[in-house]
PDB file of N, CA, C and O in Angstrom:
ATOM      1  N   MET A   1     113.344-214.814 129.182  1.00 50.00           N
ATOM      2  CA  MET A   1     114.162-213.832 129.856  1.00 50.00           C
ATOM      3  C   MET A   1     113.361-212.537 130.004  1.00 50.00           C
ATOM      4  O   MET A   1     112.811-212.016 129.042  1.00 50.00           O
ATOM      5  N   SER A   2     113.286-212.030 131.204  1.00 58.00           N
ATOM      6  CA  SER A   2     112.502-210.821 131.433  1.00 58.00           C
ATOM      7  C   SER A   2     113.289-209.582 131.010  1.00 58.00           C
ATOM      8  O   SER A   2     114.512-209.586 130.954  1.00 58.00           O
ATOM      9  N   ARG A   3     112.540-208.541 130.711  1.00 62.00           N
ATOM     10  CA  ARG A   3     113.171-207.274 130.314  1.00 62.00           C
ATOM     11  C   ARG A   3     113.628-206.515 131.542  1.00 62.00           C
ATOM     12  O   ARG A   3     112.959-206.494 132.565  1.00 62.00           O
ATOM     13  N   LEU A   4     114.762-205.892 131.421  1.00 69.00           N
ATOM     14  CA  LEU A   4     115.263-205.064 132.509  1.00 69.00           C
ATOM     15  C   LEU A   4     114.606-203.693 132.456  1.00 69.00           C
ATOM     16  O   LEU A   4     114.131-203.253 131.419  1.00 69.00           O
ATOM     17  N   GLY A   5     114.607-203.002 133.573  1.00 73.00           N
ATOM     18  CA  GLY A   5     114.033-201.654 133.626  1.00 73.00           C
ATOM     19  C   GLY A   5     114.960-200.621 132.998  1.00 73.00           C
ATOM     20  O   GLY A   5     116.103-200.909 132.648  1.00 73.00           O
ATOM     21  N   TRP A   6     114.460-199.426 132.870  1.00 79.00           N
ATOM     22  CA  TRP A   6     115.244-198.335 132.307  1.00 79.00           C
ATOM     23  C   TRP A   6     116.327-197.912 133.283  1.00 79.00           C
ATOM     24  O   TRP A   6     116.134-197.933 134.499  1.00 79.00           O
ATOM     25  N   THR A   7     117.444-197.461 132.742  1.00 83.00           N
ATOM     26  CA  THR A   7     118.488-196.906 133.600  1.00 83.00           C
ATOM     27  C   THR A   7     118.082-195.493 134.008  1.00 83.00           C
ATOM     28  O   THR A   7     117.157-194.900 133.446  1.00 83.00           O
ATOM     29  N   LEU A   8     118.789-194.963 134.974  1.00 86.00           N
ATOM     30  CA  LEU A   8     118.498-193.613 135.456  1.00 86.00           C
ATOM     31  C   LEU A   8     118.685-192.583 134.343  1.00 86.00           C
ATOM     32  O   LEU A   8     117.891-191.649 134.206  1.00 86.00           O
ATOM     33  N   GLU A   9     119.717-192.777 133.516  1.00 90.00           N
ATOM     34  CA  GLU A   9     119.975-191.842 132.417  1.00 90.00           C
ATOM     35  C   GLU A   9     118.861-191.908 131.363  1.00 90.00           C
ATOM     36  O   GLU A   9     118.459-190.884 130.813  1.00 90.00           O
ATOM     37  N   GLN A  10     118.358-193.114 131.085  1.00 85.00           N
ATOM     38  CA  GLN A  10     117.280-193.245 130.110  1.00 85.00           C
ATOM     39  C   GLN A  10     116.006-192.576 130.617  1.00 85.00           C
ATOM     40  O   GLN A  10     115.308-191.888 129.866  1.00 85.00           O
ATOM     41  N   ARG A  11     115.686-192.775 131.887  1.00 86.00           N
ATOM     42  CA  ARG A  11     114.501-192.134 132.450  1.00 86.00           C
ATOM     43  C   ARG A  11     114.627-190.611 132.429  1.00 86.00           C
ATOM     44  O   ARG A  11     113.665-189.908 132.133  1.00 86.00           O
ATOM     45  N   ALA A  12     115.812-190.102 132.730  1.00 91.00           N
ATOM     46  CA  ALA A  12     116.030-188.652 132.701  1.00 91.00           C
ATOM     47  C   ALA A  12     115.875-188.116 131.282  1.00 91.00           C
ATOM     48  O   ALA A  12     115.294-187.039 131.081  1.00 91.00           O
ATOM     49  N   GLY A  13     116.375-188.850 130.295  1.00 91.00           N
ATOM     50  CA  GLY A  13     116.230-188.431 128.900  1.00 91.00           C
ATOM     51  C   GLY A  13     114.784-188.414 128.459  1.00 91.00           C
ATOM     52  O   GLY A  13     114.336-187.489 127.770  1.00 91.00           O
ATOM     53  N   VAL A  14     114.024-189.426 128.862  1.00 89.00           N
ATOM     54  CA  VAL A  14     112.608-189.485 128.500  1.00 89.00           C
ATOM     55  C   VAL A  14     111.853-188.318 129.136  1.00 89.00           C
ATOM     56  O   VAL A  14     111.032-187.672 128.484  1.00 89.00           O
ATOM     57  N   LYS A  15     112.149-188.037 130.394  1.00 91.00           N
ATOM     58  CA  LYS A  15     111.492-186.909 131.064  1.00 91.00           C
ATOM     59  C   LYS A  15     111.829-185.590 130.371  1.00 91.00           C
ATOM     60  O   LYS A  15     110.968-184.725 130.204  1.00 91.00           O
ATOM     61  N   TRP A  16     113.097-185.434 129.970  1.00 93.00           N
ATOM     62  CA  TRP A  16     113.523-184.204 129.302  1.00 93.00           C
ATOM     63  C   TRP A  16     112.792-184.025 127.972  1.00 93.00           C
ATOM     64  O   TRP A  16     112.253-182.959 127.689  1.00 93.00           O
ATOM     65  N   PHE A  17     112.754-185.090 127.153  1.00 92.00           N
ATOM     66  CA  PHE A  17     112.109-184.973 125.853  1.00 92.00           C
ATOM     67  C   PHE A  17     110.600-184.830 125.979  1.00 92.00           C
ATOM     68  O   PHE A  17     109.958-184.147 125.175  1.00 92.00           O
ATOM     69  N   PHE A  18     109.990-185.455 126.990  1.00 92.00           N
ATOM     70  CA  PHE A  18     108.552-185.283 127.192  1.00 92.00           C
ATOM     71  C   PHE A  18     108.243-183.848 127.613  1.00 92.00           C
ATOM     72  O   PHE A  18     107.262-183.260 127.163  1.00 92.00           O
ATOM     73  N   MET A  19     109.089-183.278 128.483  1.00 95.00           N
ATOM     74  CA  MET A  19     108.893-181.885 128.888  1.00 95.00           C
ATOM     75  C   MET A  19     109.056-180.957 127.680  1.00 95.00           C
ATOM     76  O   MET A  19     108.272-180.028 127.486  1.00 95.00           O
ATOM     77  N   LEU A  20     110.065-181.205 126.857  1.00 94.00           N
ATOM     78  CA  LEU A  20     110.282-180.401 125.654  1.00 94.00           C
ATOM     79  C   LEU A  20     109.088-180.515 124.702  1.00 94.00           C
ATOM     80  O   LEU A  20     108.622-179.520 124.150  1.00 94.00           O
ATOM     81  N   GLY A  21     108.573-181.724 124.545  1.00 93.00           N
ATOM     82  CA  GLY A  21     107.391-181.922 123.707  1.00 93.00           C
ATOM     83  C   GLY A  21     106.157-181.246 124.273  1.00 93.00           C
ATOM     84  O   GLY A  21     105.324-180.720 123.524  1.00 93.00           O
ATOM     85  N   SER A  22     106.036-181.238 125.590  1.00 94.00           N
ATOM     86  CA  SER A  22     104.901-180.569 126.225  1.00 94.00           C
ATOM     87  C   SER A  22     104.962-179.058 126.019  1.00 94.00           C
ATOM     88  O   SER A  22     103.939-178.417 125.757  1.00 94.00           O
ATOM     89  N   ILE A  23     106.160-178.511 126.121  1.00 96.00           N
ATOM     90  CA  ILE A  23     106.322-177.072 125.878  1.00 96.00           C
ATOM     91  C   ILE A  23     105.986-176.736 124.431  1.00 96.00           C
ATOM     92  O   ILE A  23     105.300-175.748 124.148  1.00 96.00           O
ATOM     93  N   ALA A  24     106.442-177.570 123.500  1.00 94.00           N
ATOM     94  CA  ALA A  24     106.135-177.354 122.089  1.00 94.00           C
ATOM     95  C   ALA A  24     104.627-177.462 121.841  1.00 94.00           C
ATOM     96  O   ALA A  24     104.066-176.697 121.039  1.00 94.00           O
ATOM     97  N   ALA A  25     103.963-178.392 122.515  1.00 95.00           N
ATOM     98  CA  ALA A  25     102.516-178.538 122.352  1.00 95.00           C
ATOM     99  C   ALA A  25     101.778-177.306 122.879  1.00 95.00           C
ATOM    100  O   ALA A  25     100.808-176.850 122.268  1.00 95.00           O
ATOM    101  N   VAL A  26     102.240-176.748 123.987  1.00 96.00           N
ATOM    102  CA  VAL A  26     101.610-175.547 124.535  1.00 96.00           C
ATOM    103  C   VAL A  26     101.774-174.377 123.562  1.00 96.00           C
ATOM    104  O   VAL A  26     100.822-173.633 123.307  1.00 96.00           O
ATOM    105  N   PHE A  27     102.986-174.220 123.010  1.00 96.00           N
ATOM    106  CA  PHE A  27     103.190-173.156 122.021  1.00 96.00           C
ATOM    107  C   PHE A  27     102.324-173.379 120.784  1.00 96.00           C
ATOM    108  O   PHE A  27     101.784-172.437 120.214  1.00 96.00           O
ATOM    109  N   GLY A  28     102.188-174.642 120.365  1.00 94.00           N
ATOM    110  CA  GLY A  28     101.320-174.950 119.227  1.00 94.00           C
ATOM    111  C   GLY A  28      99.876-174.601 119.516  1.00 94.00           C
ATOM    112  O   GLY A  28      99.168-174.072 118.648  1.00 94.00           O
ATOM    113  N   LEU A  29      99.434-174.897 120.727  1.00 95.00           N
ATOM    114  CA  LEU A  29      98.060-174.548 121.104  1.00 95.00           C
ATOM    115  C   LEU A  29      97.855-173.038 121.120  1.00 95.00           C
ATOM    116  O   LEU A  29      96.843-172.531 120.625  1.00 95.00           O
ATOM    117  N   ILE A  30      98.809-172.323 121.694  1.00 96.00           N
ATOM    118  CA  ILE A  30      98.697-170.851 121.756  1.00 96.00           C
ATOM    119  C   ILE A  30      98.673-170.269 120.349  1.00 96.00           C
ATOM    120  O   ILE A  30      97.838-169.409 120.037  1.00 96.00           O
ATOM    121  N   LEU A  31      99.574-170.737 119.495  1.00 95.00           N
ATOM    122  CA  LEU A  31      99.606-170.242 118.118  1.00 95.00           C
ATOM    123  C   LEU A  31      98.333-170.597 117.371  1.00 95.00           C
ATOM    124  O   LEU A  31      97.776-169.775 116.632  1.00 95.00           O
ATOM    125  N   GLY A  32      97.843-171.833 117.554  1.00 95.00           N
ATOM    126  CA  GLY A  32      96.608-172.255 116.893  1.00 95.00           C
ATOM    127  C   GLY A  32      95.413-171.434 117.331  1.00 95.00           C
ATOM    128  O   GLY A  32      94.591-171.025 116.506  1.00 95.00           O
ATOM    129  N   ILE A  33      95.324-171.177 118.633  1.00 95.00           N
ATOM    130  CA  ILE A  33      94.208-170.362 119.136  1.00 95.00           C
ATOM    131  C   ILE A  33      94.312-168.938 118.611  1.00 95.00           C
ATOM    132  O   ILE A  33      93.295-168.320 118.252  1.00 95.00           O
ATOM    133  N   ALA A  34      95.529-168.409 118.536  1.00 96.00           N
ATOM    134  CA  ALA A  34      95.706-167.059 117.990  1.00 96.00           C
ATOM    135  C   ALA A  34      95.298-167.011 116.521  1.00 96.00           C
ATOM    136  O   ALA A  34      94.659-166.048 116.081  1.00 96.00           O
ATOM    137  N   LEU A  35      95.652-168.049 115.765  1.00 95.00           N
ATOM    138  CA  LEU A  35      95.262-168.082 114.350  1.00 95.00           C
ATOM    139  C   LEU A  35      93.752-168.175 114.193  1.00 95.00           C
ATOM    140  O   LEU A  35      93.165-167.515 113.321  1.00 95.00           O
ATOM    141  N   VAL A  36      93.094-168.969 115.030  1.00 95.00           N
ATOM    142  CA  VAL A  36      91.635-169.077 114.971  1.00 95.00           C
ATOM    143  C   VAL A  36      91.003-167.736 115.326  1.00 95.00           C
ATOM    144  O   VAL A  36      90.035-167.309 114.694  1.00 95.00           O
ATOM    145  N   ALA A  37      91.561-167.059 116.327  1.00 96.00           N
ATOM    146  CA  ALA A  37      91.020-165.755 116.732  1.00 96.00           C
ATOM    147  C   ALA A  37      91.157-164.718 115.623  1.00 96.00           C
ATOM    148  O   ALA A  37      90.332-163.809 115.511  1.00 96.00           O
ATOM    149  N   MET A  38      92.213-164.854 114.787  1.00 96.00           N
ATOM    150  CA  MET A  38      92.402-163.917 113.671  1.00 96.00           C
ATOM    151  C   MET A  38      91.594-164.316 112.435  1.00 96.00           C
ATOM    152  O   MET A  38      91.627-163.619 111.435  1.00 96.00           O
ATOM    153  N   GLY A  39      90.882-165.432 112.513  1.00 93.00           N
ATOM    154  CA  GLY A  39      90.026-165.830 111.409  1.00 93.00           C
ATOM    155  C   GLY A  39      90.643-166.842 110.465  1.00 93.00           C
ATOM    156  O   GLY A  39      90.051-167.176 109.439  1.00 93.00           O
ATOM    157  N   ASN A  40      91.810-167.362 110.764  1.00 93.00           N
ATOM    158  CA  ASN A  40      92.461-168.358 109.914  1.00 93.00           C
ATOM    159  C   ASN A  40      92.004-169.743 110.362  1.00 93.00           C
ATOM    160  O   ASN A  40      92.253-170.164 111.487  1.00 93.00           O
ATOM    161  N   THR A  41      91.339-170.469 109.483  1.00 90.00           N
ATOM    162  CA  THR A  41      90.818-171.787 109.843  1.00 90.00           C
ATOM    163  C   THR A  41      91.918-172.837 109.962  1.00 90.00           C
ATOM    164  O   THR A  41      91.689-173.910 110.513  1.00 90.00           O
ATOM    165  N   GLY A  42      93.110-172.548 109.473  1.00 92.00           N
ATOM    166  CA  GLY A  42      94.224-173.475 109.623  1.00 92.00           C
ATOM    167  C   GLY A  42      94.674-173.615 111.068  1.00 92.00           C
ATOM    168  O   GLY A  42      95.372-174.567 111.418  1.00 92.00           O
ATOM    169  N   GLY A  43      94.263-172.697 111.908  1.00 93.00           N
ATOM    170  CA  GLY A  43      94.586-172.777 113.327  1.00 93.00           C
ATOM    171  C   GLY A  43      93.977-174.001 113.987  1.00 93.00           C
ATOM    172  O   GLY A  43      94.563-174.588 114.894  1.00 93.00           O
ATOM    173  N   TRP A  44      92.786-174.400 113.512  1.00 95.00           N
ATOM    174  CA  TRP A  44      92.165-175.602 114.063  1.00 95.00           C
ATOM    175  C   TRP A  44      93.014-176.839 113.768  1.00 95.00           C
ATOM    176  O   TRP A  44      93.118-177.741 114.611  1.00 95.00           O
ATOM    177  N   ALA A  45      93.615-176.879 112.594  1.00 95.00           N
ATOM    178  CA  ALA A  45      94.485-178.014 112.251  1.00 95.00           C
ATOM    179  C   ALA A  45      95.709-178.033 113.171  1.00 95.00           C
ATOM    180  O   ALA A  45      96.133-179.103 113.621  1.00 95.00           O
ATOM    181  N   LEU A  46      96.263-176.873 113.448  1.00 94.00           N
ATOM    182  CA  LEU A  46      97.425-176.794 114.335  1.00 94.00           C
ATOM    183  C   LEU A  46      97.066-177.233 115.747  1.00 94.00           C
ATOM    184  O   LEU A  46      97.829-177.955 116.397  1.00 94.00           O
ATOM    185  N   VAL A  47      95.902-176.828 116.227  1.00 95.00           N
ATOM    186  CA  VAL A  47      95.443-177.253 117.549  1.00 95.00           C
ATOM    187  C   VAL A  47      95.264-178.769 117.574  1.00 95.00           C
ATOM    188  O   VAL A  47      95.696-179.443 118.514  1.00 95.00           O
ATOM    189  N   ALA A  48      94.647-179.320 116.546  1.00 95.00           N
ATOM    190  CA  ALA A  48      94.425-180.766 116.483  1.00 95.00           C
ATOM    191  C   ALA A  48      95.750-181.528 116.440  1.00 95.00           C
ATOM    192  O   ALA A  48      95.915-182.549 117.130  1.00 95.00           O
ATOM    193  N   ILE A  49      96.700-181.055 115.648  1.00 95.00           N
ATOM    194  CA  ILE A  49      98.008-181.717 115.557  1.00 95.00           C
ATOM    195  C   ILE A  49      98.715-181.692 116.904  1.00 95.00           C
ATOM    196  O   ILE A  49      99.285-182.698 117.342  1.00 95.00           O
ATOM    197  N   ALA A  50      98.689-180.562 117.579  1.00 95.00           N
ATOM    198  CA  ALA A  50      99.357-180.435 118.883  1.00 95.00           C
ATOM    199  C   ALA A  50      98.727-181.376 119.906  1.00 95.00           C
ATOM    200  O   ALA A  50      99.433-182.068 120.646  1.00 95.00           O
ATOM    201  N   VAL A  51      97.408-181.428 119.945  1.00 95.00           N
ATOM    202  CA  VAL A  51      96.720-182.278 120.923  1.00 95.00           C
ATOM    203  C   VAL A  51      96.942-183.754 120.627  1.00 95.00           C
ATOM    204  O   VAL A  51      97.238-184.539 121.538  1.00 95.00           O
ATOM    205  N   VAL A  52      96.827-184.144 119.372  1.00 96.00           N
ATOM    206  CA  VAL A  52      96.967-185.558 119.009  1.00 96.00           C
ATOM    207  C   VAL A  52      98.387-186.055 119.246  1.00 96.00           C
ATOM    208  O   VAL A  52      98.586-187.142 119.811  1.00 96.00           O
ATOM    209  N   THR A  53      99.392-185.289 118.846  1.00 95.00           N
ATOM    210  CA  THR A  53     100.769-185.757 119.035  1.00 95.00           C
ATOM    211  C   THR A  53     101.148-185.805 120.509  1.00 95.00           C
ATOM    212  O   THR A  53     101.801-186.761 120.953  1.00 95.00           O
ATOM    213  N   TRP A  54     100.728-184.820 121.313  1.00 94.00           N
ATOM    214  CA  TRP A  54     101.037-184.865 122.736  1.00 94.00           C
ATOM    215  C   TRP A  54     100.322-186.036 123.398  1.00 94.00           C
ATOM    216  O   TRP A  54     100.916-186.745 124.212  1.00 94.00           O
ATOM    217  N   SER A  55      99.063-186.248 123.045  1.00 95.00           N
ATOM    218  CA  SER A  55      98.301-187.359 123.630  1.00 95.00           C
ATOM    219  C   SER A  55      98.905-188.708 123.265  1.00 95.00           C
ATOM    220  O   SER A  55      98.979-189.604 124.115  1.00 95.00           O
ATOM    221  N   ALA A  56      99.337-188.856 122.030  1.00 94.00           N
ATOM    222  CA  ALA A  56      99.955-190.118 121.605  1.00 94.00           C
ATOM    223  C   ALA A  56     101.250-190.371 122.370  1.00 94.00           C
ATOM    224  O   ALA A  56     101.511-191.498 122.808  1.00 94.00           O
ATOM    225  N   GLY A  57     102.045-189.347 122.562  1.00 92.00           N
ATOM    226  CA  GLY A  57     103.277-189.496 123.341  1.00 92.00           C
ATOM    227  C   GLY A  57     102.998-189.849 124.785  1.00 92.00           C
ATOM    228  O   GLY A  57     103.669-190.703 125.369  1.00 92.00           O
ATOM    229  N   TYR A  58     102.000-189.226 125.370  1.00 93.00           N
ATOM    230  CA  TYR A  58     101.639-189.495 126.758  1.00 93.00           C
ATOM    231  C   TYR A  58     101.167-190.940 126.932  1.00 93.00           C
ATOM    232  O   TYR A  58     101.609-191.637 127.849  1.00 93.00           O
ATOM    233  N   VAL A  59     100.287-191.378 126.056  1.00 94.00           N
ATOM    234  CA  VAL A  59      99.763-192.744 126.158  1.00 94.00           C
ATOM    235  C   VAL A  59     100.871-193.768 125.926  1.00 94.00           C
ATOM    236  O   VAL A  59     100.953-194.778 126.631  1.00 94.00           O
ATOM    237  N   THR A  60     101.746-193.503 124.976  1.00 91.00           N
ATOM    238  CA  THR A  60     102.855-194.418 124.705  1.00 91.00           C
ATOM    239  C   THR A  60     103.769-194.538 125.915  1.00 91.00           C
ATOM    240  O   THR A  60     104.120-195.649 126.328  1.00 91.00           O
ATOM    241  N   LEU A  61     104.170-193.415 126.501  1.00 89.00           N
ATOM    242  CA  LEU A  61     105.039-193.457 127.672  1.00 89.00           C
ATOM    243  C   LEU A  61     104.344-194.119 128.864  1.00 89.00           C
ATOM    244  O   LEU A  61     104.971-194.844 129.630  1.00 89.00           O
ATOM    245  N   LYS A  62     103.057-193.889 129.012  1.00 89.00           N
ATOM    246  CA  LYS A  62     102.309-194.502 130.106  1.00 89.00           C
ATOM    247  C   LYS A  62     102.286-196.029 129.955  1.00 89.00           C
ATOM    248  O   LYS A  62     102.509-196.747 130.930  1.00 89.00           O
ATOM    249  N   ASN A  63     102.079-196.503 128.734  1.00 89.00           N
ATOM    250  CA  ASN A  63     102.057-197.949 128.496  1.00 89.00           C
ATOM    251  C   ASN A  63     103.434-198.568 128.666  1.00 89.00           C
ATOM    252  O   ASN A  63     103.560-199.673 129.198  1.00 89.00           O
ATOM    253  N   ILE A  64     104.479-197.880 128.213  1.00 84.00           N
ATOM    254  CA  ILE A  64     105.827-198.391 128.373  1.00 84.00           C
ATOM    255  C   ILE A  64     106.203-198.450 129.850  1.00 84.00           C
ATOM    256  O   ILE A  64     106.803-199.415 130.324  1.00 84.00           O
ATOM    257  N   ARG A  65     105.814-197.429 130.605  1.00 81.00           N
ATOM    258  CA  ARG A  65     106.121-197.390 132.031  1.00 81.00           C
ATOM    259  C   ARG A  65     105.446-198.539 132.776  1.00 81.00           C
ATOM    260  O   ARG A  65     106.007-199.122 133.693  1.00 81.00           O
ATOM    261  N   LYS A  66     104.203-198.886 132.382  1.00 82.00           N
ATOM    262  CA  LYS A  66     103.495-199.986 133.021  1.00 82.00           C
ATOM    263  C   LYS A  66     104.157-201.326 132.751  1.00 82.00           C
ATOM    264  O   LYS A  66     104.115-202.214 133.581  1.00 82.00           O
ATOM    265  N   SER A  67     104.767-201.475 131.566  1.00 78.00           N
ATOM    266  CA  SER A  67     105.358-202.763 131.201  1.00 78.00           C
ATOM    267  C   SER A  67     106.741-202.961 131.791  1.00 78.00           C
ATOM    268  O   SER A  67     107.272-204.064 131.743  1.00 78.00           O
ATOM    269  N   GLN A  68     107.339-201.908 132.345  1.00 73.00           N
ATOM    270  CA  GLN A  68     108.669-202.028 132.943  1.00 73.00           C
ATOM    271  C   GLN A  68     108.559-202.614 134.348  1.00 73.00           C
ATOM    272  O   GLN A  68     107.595-202.345 135.052  1.00 73.00           O
ATOM    273  N   PRO A  69     109.544-203.412 134.750  1.00 67.00           N
ATOM    274  CA  PRO A  69     109.498-204.000 136.100  1.00 67.00           C
ATOM    275  C   PRO A  69     109.725-202.973 137.188  1.00 67.00           C
ATOM    276  O   PRO A  69     110.235-201.932 137.005  1.00 67.00           O
TER     277      PRO A  69
END
């Protein structure tokens, strides 16, 4: 039995949460860069966390979208 595609409401929810995650990643990047500029080395960790989590979400959604009919 083949899998059905996402409903319109599910796609809208995914787009909303991805946009929210993207905004959070941008704020994380800005904060991380500001911390690095002030001399706090923990800013690099924040930048890395923001980039890795956003990238993982993007790749996951891209793969799920490809597998949908």
